[in-house]
Coordinates of C-alpha atoms in Angstrom, one line a residue:
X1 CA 76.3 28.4 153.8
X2 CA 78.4 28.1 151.1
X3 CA 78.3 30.3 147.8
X4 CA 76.7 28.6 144.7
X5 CA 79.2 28.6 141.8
X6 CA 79.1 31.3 139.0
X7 CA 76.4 31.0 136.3
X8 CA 78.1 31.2 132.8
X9 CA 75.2 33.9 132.8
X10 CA 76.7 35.8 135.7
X11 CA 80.4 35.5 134.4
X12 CA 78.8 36.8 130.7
X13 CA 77.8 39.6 132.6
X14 CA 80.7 40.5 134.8
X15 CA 82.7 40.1 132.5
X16 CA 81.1 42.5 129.8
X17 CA 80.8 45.3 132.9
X18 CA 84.4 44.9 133.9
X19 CA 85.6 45.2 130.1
X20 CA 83.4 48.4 130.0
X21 CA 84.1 49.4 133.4
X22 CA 87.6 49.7 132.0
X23 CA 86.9 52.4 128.8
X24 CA 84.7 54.5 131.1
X25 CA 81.3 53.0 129.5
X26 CA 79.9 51.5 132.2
X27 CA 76.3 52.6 132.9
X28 CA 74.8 53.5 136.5
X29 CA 71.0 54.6 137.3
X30 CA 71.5 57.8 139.6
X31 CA 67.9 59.2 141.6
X32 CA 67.1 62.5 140.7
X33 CA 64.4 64.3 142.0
X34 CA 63.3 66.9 139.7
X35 CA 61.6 70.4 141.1
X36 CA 60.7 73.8 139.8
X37 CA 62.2 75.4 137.0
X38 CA 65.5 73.8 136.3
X39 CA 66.2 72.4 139.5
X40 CA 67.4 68.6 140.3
X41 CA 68.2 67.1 143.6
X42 CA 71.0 64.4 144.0
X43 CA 72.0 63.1 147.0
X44 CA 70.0 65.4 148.8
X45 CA 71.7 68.4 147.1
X46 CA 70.9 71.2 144.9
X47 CA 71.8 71.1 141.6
X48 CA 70.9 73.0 138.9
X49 CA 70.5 71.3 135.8
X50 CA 71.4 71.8 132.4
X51 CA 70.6 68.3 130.7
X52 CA 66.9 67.9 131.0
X53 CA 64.5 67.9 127.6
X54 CA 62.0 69.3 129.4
X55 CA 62.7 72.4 127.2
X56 CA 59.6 74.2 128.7
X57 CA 59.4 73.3 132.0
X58 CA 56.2 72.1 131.4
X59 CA 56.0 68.7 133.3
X60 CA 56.0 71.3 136.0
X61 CA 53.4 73.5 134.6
X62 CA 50.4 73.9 137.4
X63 CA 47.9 73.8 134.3
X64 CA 49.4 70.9 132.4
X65 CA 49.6 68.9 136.3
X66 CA 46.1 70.2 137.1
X67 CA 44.7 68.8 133.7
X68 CA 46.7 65.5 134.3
X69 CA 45.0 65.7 138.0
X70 CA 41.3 66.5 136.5
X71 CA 42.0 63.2 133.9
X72 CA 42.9 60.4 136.2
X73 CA 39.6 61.8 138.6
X74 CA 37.4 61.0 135.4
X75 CA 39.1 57.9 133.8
X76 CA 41.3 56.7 136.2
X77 CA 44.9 55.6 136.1
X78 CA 45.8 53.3 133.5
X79 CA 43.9 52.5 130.3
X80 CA 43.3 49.3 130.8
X81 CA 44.0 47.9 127.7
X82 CA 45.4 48.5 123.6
X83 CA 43.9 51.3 122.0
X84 CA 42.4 48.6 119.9
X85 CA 40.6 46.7 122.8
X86 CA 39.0 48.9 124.9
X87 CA 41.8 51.2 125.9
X88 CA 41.2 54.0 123.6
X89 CA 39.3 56.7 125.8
X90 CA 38.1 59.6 124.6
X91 CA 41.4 61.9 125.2
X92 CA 43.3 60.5 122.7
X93 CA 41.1 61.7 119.6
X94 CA 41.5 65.3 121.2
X95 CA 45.2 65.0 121.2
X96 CA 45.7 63.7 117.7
X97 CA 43.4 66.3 116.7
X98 CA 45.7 68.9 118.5
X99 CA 48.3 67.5 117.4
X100 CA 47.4 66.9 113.6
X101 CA 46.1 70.7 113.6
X102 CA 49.4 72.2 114.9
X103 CA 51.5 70.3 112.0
X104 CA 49.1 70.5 109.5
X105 CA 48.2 67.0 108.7
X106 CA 45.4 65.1 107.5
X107 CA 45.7 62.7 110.9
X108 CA 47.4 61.9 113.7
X109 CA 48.3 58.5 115.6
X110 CA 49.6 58.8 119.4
X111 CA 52.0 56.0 120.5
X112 CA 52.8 54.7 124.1
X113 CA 56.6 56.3 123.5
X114 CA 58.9 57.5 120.6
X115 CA 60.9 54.7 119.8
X116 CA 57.8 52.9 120.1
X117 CA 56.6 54.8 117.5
X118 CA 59.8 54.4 115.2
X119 CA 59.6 50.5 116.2
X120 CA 55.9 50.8 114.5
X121 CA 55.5 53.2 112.0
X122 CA 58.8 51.8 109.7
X123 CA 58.0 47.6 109.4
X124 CA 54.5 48.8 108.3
X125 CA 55.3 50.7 105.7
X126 CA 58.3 49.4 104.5
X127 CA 59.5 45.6 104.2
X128 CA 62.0 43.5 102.3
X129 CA 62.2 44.9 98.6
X130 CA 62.2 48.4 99.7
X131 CA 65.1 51.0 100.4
X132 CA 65.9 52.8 103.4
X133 CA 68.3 55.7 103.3
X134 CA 69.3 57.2 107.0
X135 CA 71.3 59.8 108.5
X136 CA 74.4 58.6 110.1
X137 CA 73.2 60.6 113.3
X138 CA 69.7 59.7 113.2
X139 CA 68.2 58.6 116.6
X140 CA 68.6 55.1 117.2
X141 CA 65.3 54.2 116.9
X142 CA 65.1 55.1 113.6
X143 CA 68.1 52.4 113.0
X144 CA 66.3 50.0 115.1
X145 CA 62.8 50.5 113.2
X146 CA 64.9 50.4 110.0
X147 CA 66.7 47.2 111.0
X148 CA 63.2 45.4 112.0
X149 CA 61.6 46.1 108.8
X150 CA 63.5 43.8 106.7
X151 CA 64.4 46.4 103.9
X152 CA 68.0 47.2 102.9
X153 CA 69.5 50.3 105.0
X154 CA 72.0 52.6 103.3
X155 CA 73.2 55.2 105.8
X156 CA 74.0 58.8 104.4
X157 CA 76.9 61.1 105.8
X158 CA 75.2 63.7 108.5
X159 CA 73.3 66.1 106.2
X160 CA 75.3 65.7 102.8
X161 CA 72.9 65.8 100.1
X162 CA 75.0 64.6 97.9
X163 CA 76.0 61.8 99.0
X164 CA 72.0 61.3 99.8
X165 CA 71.4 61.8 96.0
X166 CA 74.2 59.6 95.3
X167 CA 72.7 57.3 97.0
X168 CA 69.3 57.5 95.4
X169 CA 71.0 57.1 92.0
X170 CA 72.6 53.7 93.0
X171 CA 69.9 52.3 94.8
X172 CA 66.6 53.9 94.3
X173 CA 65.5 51.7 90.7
X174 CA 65.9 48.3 92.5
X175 CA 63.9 49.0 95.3
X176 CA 59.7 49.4 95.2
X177 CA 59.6 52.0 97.6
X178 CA 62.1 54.2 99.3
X179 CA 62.0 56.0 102.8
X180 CA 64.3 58.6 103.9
X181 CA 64.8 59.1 107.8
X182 CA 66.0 61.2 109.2
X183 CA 66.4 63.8 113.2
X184 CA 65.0 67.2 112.6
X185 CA 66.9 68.7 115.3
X186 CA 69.7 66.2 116.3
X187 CA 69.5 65.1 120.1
X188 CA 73.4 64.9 120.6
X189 CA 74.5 67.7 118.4
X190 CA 71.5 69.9 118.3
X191 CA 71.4 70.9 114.6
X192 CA 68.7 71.1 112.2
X193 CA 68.7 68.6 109.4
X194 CA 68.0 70.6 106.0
X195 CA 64.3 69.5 105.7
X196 CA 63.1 71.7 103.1
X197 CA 65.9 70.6 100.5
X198 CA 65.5 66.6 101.7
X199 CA 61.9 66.9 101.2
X200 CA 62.7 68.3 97.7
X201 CA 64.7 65.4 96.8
X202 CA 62.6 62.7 97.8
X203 CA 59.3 63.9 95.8
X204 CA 62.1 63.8 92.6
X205 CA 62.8 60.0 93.9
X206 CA 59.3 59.2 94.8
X207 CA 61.1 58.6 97.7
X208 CA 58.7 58.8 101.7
X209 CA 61.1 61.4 104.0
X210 CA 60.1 61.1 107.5
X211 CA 61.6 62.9 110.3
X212 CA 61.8 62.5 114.1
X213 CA 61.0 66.0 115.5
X214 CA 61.1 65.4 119.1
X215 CA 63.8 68.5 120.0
X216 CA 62.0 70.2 117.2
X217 CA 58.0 70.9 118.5
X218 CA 57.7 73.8 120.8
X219 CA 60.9 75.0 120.5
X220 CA 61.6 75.6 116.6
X221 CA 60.0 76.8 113.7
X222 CA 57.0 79.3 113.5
X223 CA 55.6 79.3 116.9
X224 CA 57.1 76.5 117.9
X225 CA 55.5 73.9 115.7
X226 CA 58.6 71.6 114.9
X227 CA 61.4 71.7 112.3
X228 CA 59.3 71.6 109.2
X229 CA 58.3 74.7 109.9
X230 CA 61.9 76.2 109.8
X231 CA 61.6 78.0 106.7
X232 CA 58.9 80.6 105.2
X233 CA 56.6 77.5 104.3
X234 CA 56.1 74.6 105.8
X235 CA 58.7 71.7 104.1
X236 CA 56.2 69.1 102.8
X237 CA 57.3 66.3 104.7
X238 CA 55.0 63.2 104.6
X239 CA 55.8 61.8 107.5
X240 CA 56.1 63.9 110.8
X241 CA 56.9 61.8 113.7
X242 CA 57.7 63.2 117.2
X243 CA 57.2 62.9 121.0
X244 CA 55.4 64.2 123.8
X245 CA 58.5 63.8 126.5
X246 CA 60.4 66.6 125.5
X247 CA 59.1 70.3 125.3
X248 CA 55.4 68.7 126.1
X249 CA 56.6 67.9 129.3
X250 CA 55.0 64.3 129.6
X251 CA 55.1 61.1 127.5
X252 CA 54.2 59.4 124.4
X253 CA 55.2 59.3 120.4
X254 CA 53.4 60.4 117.6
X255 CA 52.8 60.6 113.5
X256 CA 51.1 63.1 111.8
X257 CA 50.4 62.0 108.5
X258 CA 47.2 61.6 106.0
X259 CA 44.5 60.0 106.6
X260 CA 45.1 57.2 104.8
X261 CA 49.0 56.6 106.2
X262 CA 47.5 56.8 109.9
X263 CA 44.7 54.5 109.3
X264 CA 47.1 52.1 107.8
X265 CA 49.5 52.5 111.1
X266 CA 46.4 51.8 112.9
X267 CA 46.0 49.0 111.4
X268 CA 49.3 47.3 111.4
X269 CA 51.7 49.0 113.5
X270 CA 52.6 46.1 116.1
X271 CA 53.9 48.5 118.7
X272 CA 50.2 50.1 118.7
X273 CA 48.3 46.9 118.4
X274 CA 50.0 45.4 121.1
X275 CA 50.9 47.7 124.1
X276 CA 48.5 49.2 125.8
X277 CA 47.3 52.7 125.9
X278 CA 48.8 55.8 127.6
X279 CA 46.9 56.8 130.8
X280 CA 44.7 59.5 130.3
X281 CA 46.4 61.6 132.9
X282 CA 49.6 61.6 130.0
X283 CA 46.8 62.5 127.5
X284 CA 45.2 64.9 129.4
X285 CA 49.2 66.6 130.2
X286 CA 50.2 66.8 126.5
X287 CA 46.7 68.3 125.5
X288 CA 47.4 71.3 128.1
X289 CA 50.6 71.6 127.3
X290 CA 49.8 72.0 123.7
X291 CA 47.8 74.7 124.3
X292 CA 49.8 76.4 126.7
X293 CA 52.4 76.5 123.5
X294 CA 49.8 77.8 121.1
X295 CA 49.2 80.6 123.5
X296 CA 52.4 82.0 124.7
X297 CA 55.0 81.7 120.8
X298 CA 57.2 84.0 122.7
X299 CA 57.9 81.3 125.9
X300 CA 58.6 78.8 123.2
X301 CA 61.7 81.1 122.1
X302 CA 63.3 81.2 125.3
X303 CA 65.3 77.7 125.1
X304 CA 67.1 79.0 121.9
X305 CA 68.0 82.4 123.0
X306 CA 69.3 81.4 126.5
X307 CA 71.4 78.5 124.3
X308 CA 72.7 81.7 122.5
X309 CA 74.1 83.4 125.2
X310 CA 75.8 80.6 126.7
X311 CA 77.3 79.8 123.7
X312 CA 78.0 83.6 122.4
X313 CA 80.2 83.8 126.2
X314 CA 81.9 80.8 125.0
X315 CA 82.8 82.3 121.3
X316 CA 81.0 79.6 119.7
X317 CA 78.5 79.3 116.5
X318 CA 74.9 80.3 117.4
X319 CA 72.6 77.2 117.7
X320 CA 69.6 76.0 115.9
X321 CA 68.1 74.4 118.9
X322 CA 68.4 74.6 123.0
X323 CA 70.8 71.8 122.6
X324 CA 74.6 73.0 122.7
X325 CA 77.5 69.8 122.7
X326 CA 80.7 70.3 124.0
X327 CA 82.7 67.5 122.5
X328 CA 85.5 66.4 124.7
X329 CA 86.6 63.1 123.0
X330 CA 87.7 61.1 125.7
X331 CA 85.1 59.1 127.8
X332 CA 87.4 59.8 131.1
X333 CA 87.8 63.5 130.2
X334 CA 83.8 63.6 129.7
X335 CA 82.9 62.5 132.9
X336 CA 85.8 64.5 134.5
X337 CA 84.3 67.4 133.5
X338 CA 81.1 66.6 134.5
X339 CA 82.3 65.9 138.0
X340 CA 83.8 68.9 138.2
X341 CA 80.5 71.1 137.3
X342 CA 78.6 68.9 139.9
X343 CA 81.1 70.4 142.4
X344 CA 80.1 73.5 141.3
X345 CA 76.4 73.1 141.6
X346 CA 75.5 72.1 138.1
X347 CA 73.9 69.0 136.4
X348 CA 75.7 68.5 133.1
X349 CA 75.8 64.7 132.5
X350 CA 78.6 63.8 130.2
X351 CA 77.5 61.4 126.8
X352 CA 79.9 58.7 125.6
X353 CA 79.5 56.0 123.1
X354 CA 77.6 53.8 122.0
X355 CA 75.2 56.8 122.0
X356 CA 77.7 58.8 119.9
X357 CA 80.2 57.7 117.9
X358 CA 83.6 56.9 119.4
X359 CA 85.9 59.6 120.4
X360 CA 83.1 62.1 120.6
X361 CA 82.0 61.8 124.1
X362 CA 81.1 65.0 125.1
X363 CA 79.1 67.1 127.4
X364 CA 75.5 67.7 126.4
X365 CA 73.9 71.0 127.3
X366 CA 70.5 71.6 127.3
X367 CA 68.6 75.0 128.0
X368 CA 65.3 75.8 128.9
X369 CA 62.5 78.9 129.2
X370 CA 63.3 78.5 133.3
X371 CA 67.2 78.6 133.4
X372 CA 68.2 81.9 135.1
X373 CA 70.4 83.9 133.0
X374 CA 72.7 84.3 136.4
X375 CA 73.0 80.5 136.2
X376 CA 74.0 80.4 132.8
X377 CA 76.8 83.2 132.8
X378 CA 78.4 81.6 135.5
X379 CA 78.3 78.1 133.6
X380 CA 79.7 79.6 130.9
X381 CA 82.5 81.3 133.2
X382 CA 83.4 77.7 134.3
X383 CA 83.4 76.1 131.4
X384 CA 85.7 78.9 129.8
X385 CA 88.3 78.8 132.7
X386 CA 88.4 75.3 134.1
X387 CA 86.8 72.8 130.9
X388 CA 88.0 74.4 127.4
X389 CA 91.8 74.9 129.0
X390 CA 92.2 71.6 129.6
X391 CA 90.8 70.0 126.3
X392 CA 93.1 72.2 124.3
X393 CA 95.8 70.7 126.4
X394 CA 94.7 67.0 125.5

């Protein structure tokens, strides 16, 4: 039989995998069978993994799967349809309820993910005429919710205020409304965005700041309950978007806002509208594992401090969060290094652009309450002899 000629569809796409088959950019899928604790299996080995957001371990948490268990018994598996149809079942209203509580909020609205939720919440309340201003760093759902809604996008250096003022002053009068967005713990570099101050300067610019907490809830700020919660008060930030994948342990997005904000996303946020609803069995999860957090604030430290000692072994600057980036540069050297920790037992995937900007590909560490402090010292240990030697000889 012979072979039908190439699609300009299939060259289009060999062609863009060779090119970034050739910087080291090329993507593969790799099966990974997550256990207890911190543990990963690949290729039918052991590894023990250090770039998992399941801060918590809660996705393995007998209570949270027992709930999830107890859910899909009652209601079933799937929803059935949009939250606006019939698939709103009665979970949901405890979770937004939990959830709206814990960040003190007028409301909540849960979302079938968080970018979904970014993809929503943005285009309805923003549209041509109106002014975004972003962090350079924020998540790229944010950009992508910005980029849908029509409005004009000015990006901000990472955390400079000034130049976030300075924008204001430029832009601000031209535009009817203005929304600030921004990470409130960065995913790829793990620091805190100054909340408290931004929140200051958009109430002087009438300006809307929402931030994406989803490294923030459960494992920073006052007992966990996300970064506006940092300081001695809570920042008064409007909009407090997050996710239910990370320290929750299962899956979803989610603003809490007022009342009036969340009826309106309820209203005209197309991602909501037109999707269907989370199972109830993902309901059912985040609801335990919210209230697993609300009763054990001193679990929901662990993340951080073990992020402390790895970096403290390594000489480096304390974190803010239980993410700790080792930036590398090249894309070759990244995944080098990342080979050579899975040789060693460990499950450190490297990051290269387009996630973060060129030259910074790095190595992304991530710690959480179940990492064995045996583990960790001897991650550190390799990472000081065998990783930092040869970047400072790039």
């Amino acid at each position: 039989m012979s072979k039908s000629p190439e699609s300009t569809l299939d060259r289009f796409a060999r062609e863009k995998l060779d090119a970034l088959e050739a910087r080291a950019l090329r993507r593969r899928l790799i099966e990974t069978d997550r256990r207890e604790g911190a543990i990963a299996f690949r290729d039918g080995r052991r590894l023990v993994s250090f770039c998992c957001n399941d801060y918590l371990n809660l996705s393995q948490n007998e209570t949270v799967k027992r709930a999830a268990i107890e859910a899909t018994e009652t209601y079933g598996v799937g929803s059935g349809a949009s939250r606006l149809v019939s698939g709103n079942h009665p979970l949901f209203r405890a979770l937004e309820l939990r959830l709206a509580e814990w960040k003190e909020a007028e409301d909540c609205v849960v979302f079938g993910s968080g970018y979904m939720a970014n993809m929503g919440i943005i285009p309805a309340l923003v549209r041509e005429g109106d002014l975004i201003l972003a962090d350079e760093l924020a998540h790229a759902c944010l950009l992508s919710g910005s980029k849908l809604s029509g409005a004009r996008v000015e990006i901000f250096r990472h955390n400079d205020m000034e130049h976030l003022r300075a924008l204001l002053a430029a832009h601000r009068g031209a535009a009817r409304h203005c929304l600030i967005l921004t990470d409130g713990i960065f995913s790829m570099d793990g620091d805190a965005a100054p909340v408290e101050e931004m929140a200051d300067i958009a109430a002087r610019h009438d300006a809307w700041l929402m931030t994406d907490d989803a490294h923030g809830l459960g494992v920073v700020g006052n007992e966990g309950r996300g970064s506006s919660f940092m300081g001695e008060t809570k920042a008064a930030v409007p909009l407090q978007m997050g996710t239910l994948s990370k320290a929750i342990g299962a899956y979803g997005g989610y603003l809490c806002a007022s009342r009036a904000v969340c009826d309106l996303i309820r209203t005209r946020a197309r991602t909501l509208i037109y999707s269907t609803g989370l199972p109830p069995a993902t309901a059912a999860a985040a609801i335990a594992a919210l209230d697993f957090i609300r009763a054990h604030p001193d679990y929901c430290r662990r993340p951080v401090e073990k992020a402390r000692a790895f970096t403290r072994t390594l000489g480096l600057p304390d974190p803010e969060s239980p993410i700790v980036p080792l930036i590398l540069g090249d894309a070759e050297v990244t995944l080098a290094a990342s080979a050579l920790l899975e040789a060693e037992g460990y499950l450190v995937t490297g990051i290269r652009p387009p996630t973060v900007p060129a030259g910074t590909a790095r190595l992304r560490f991530t710690f959480t309450a179940e990492h064995d402090d045996a583990d960790i010292a001897r991650l550190a240990s390799l990472v000081r002899d065998r990783i930092l030697p040869r970047r400072a000889a790039e």
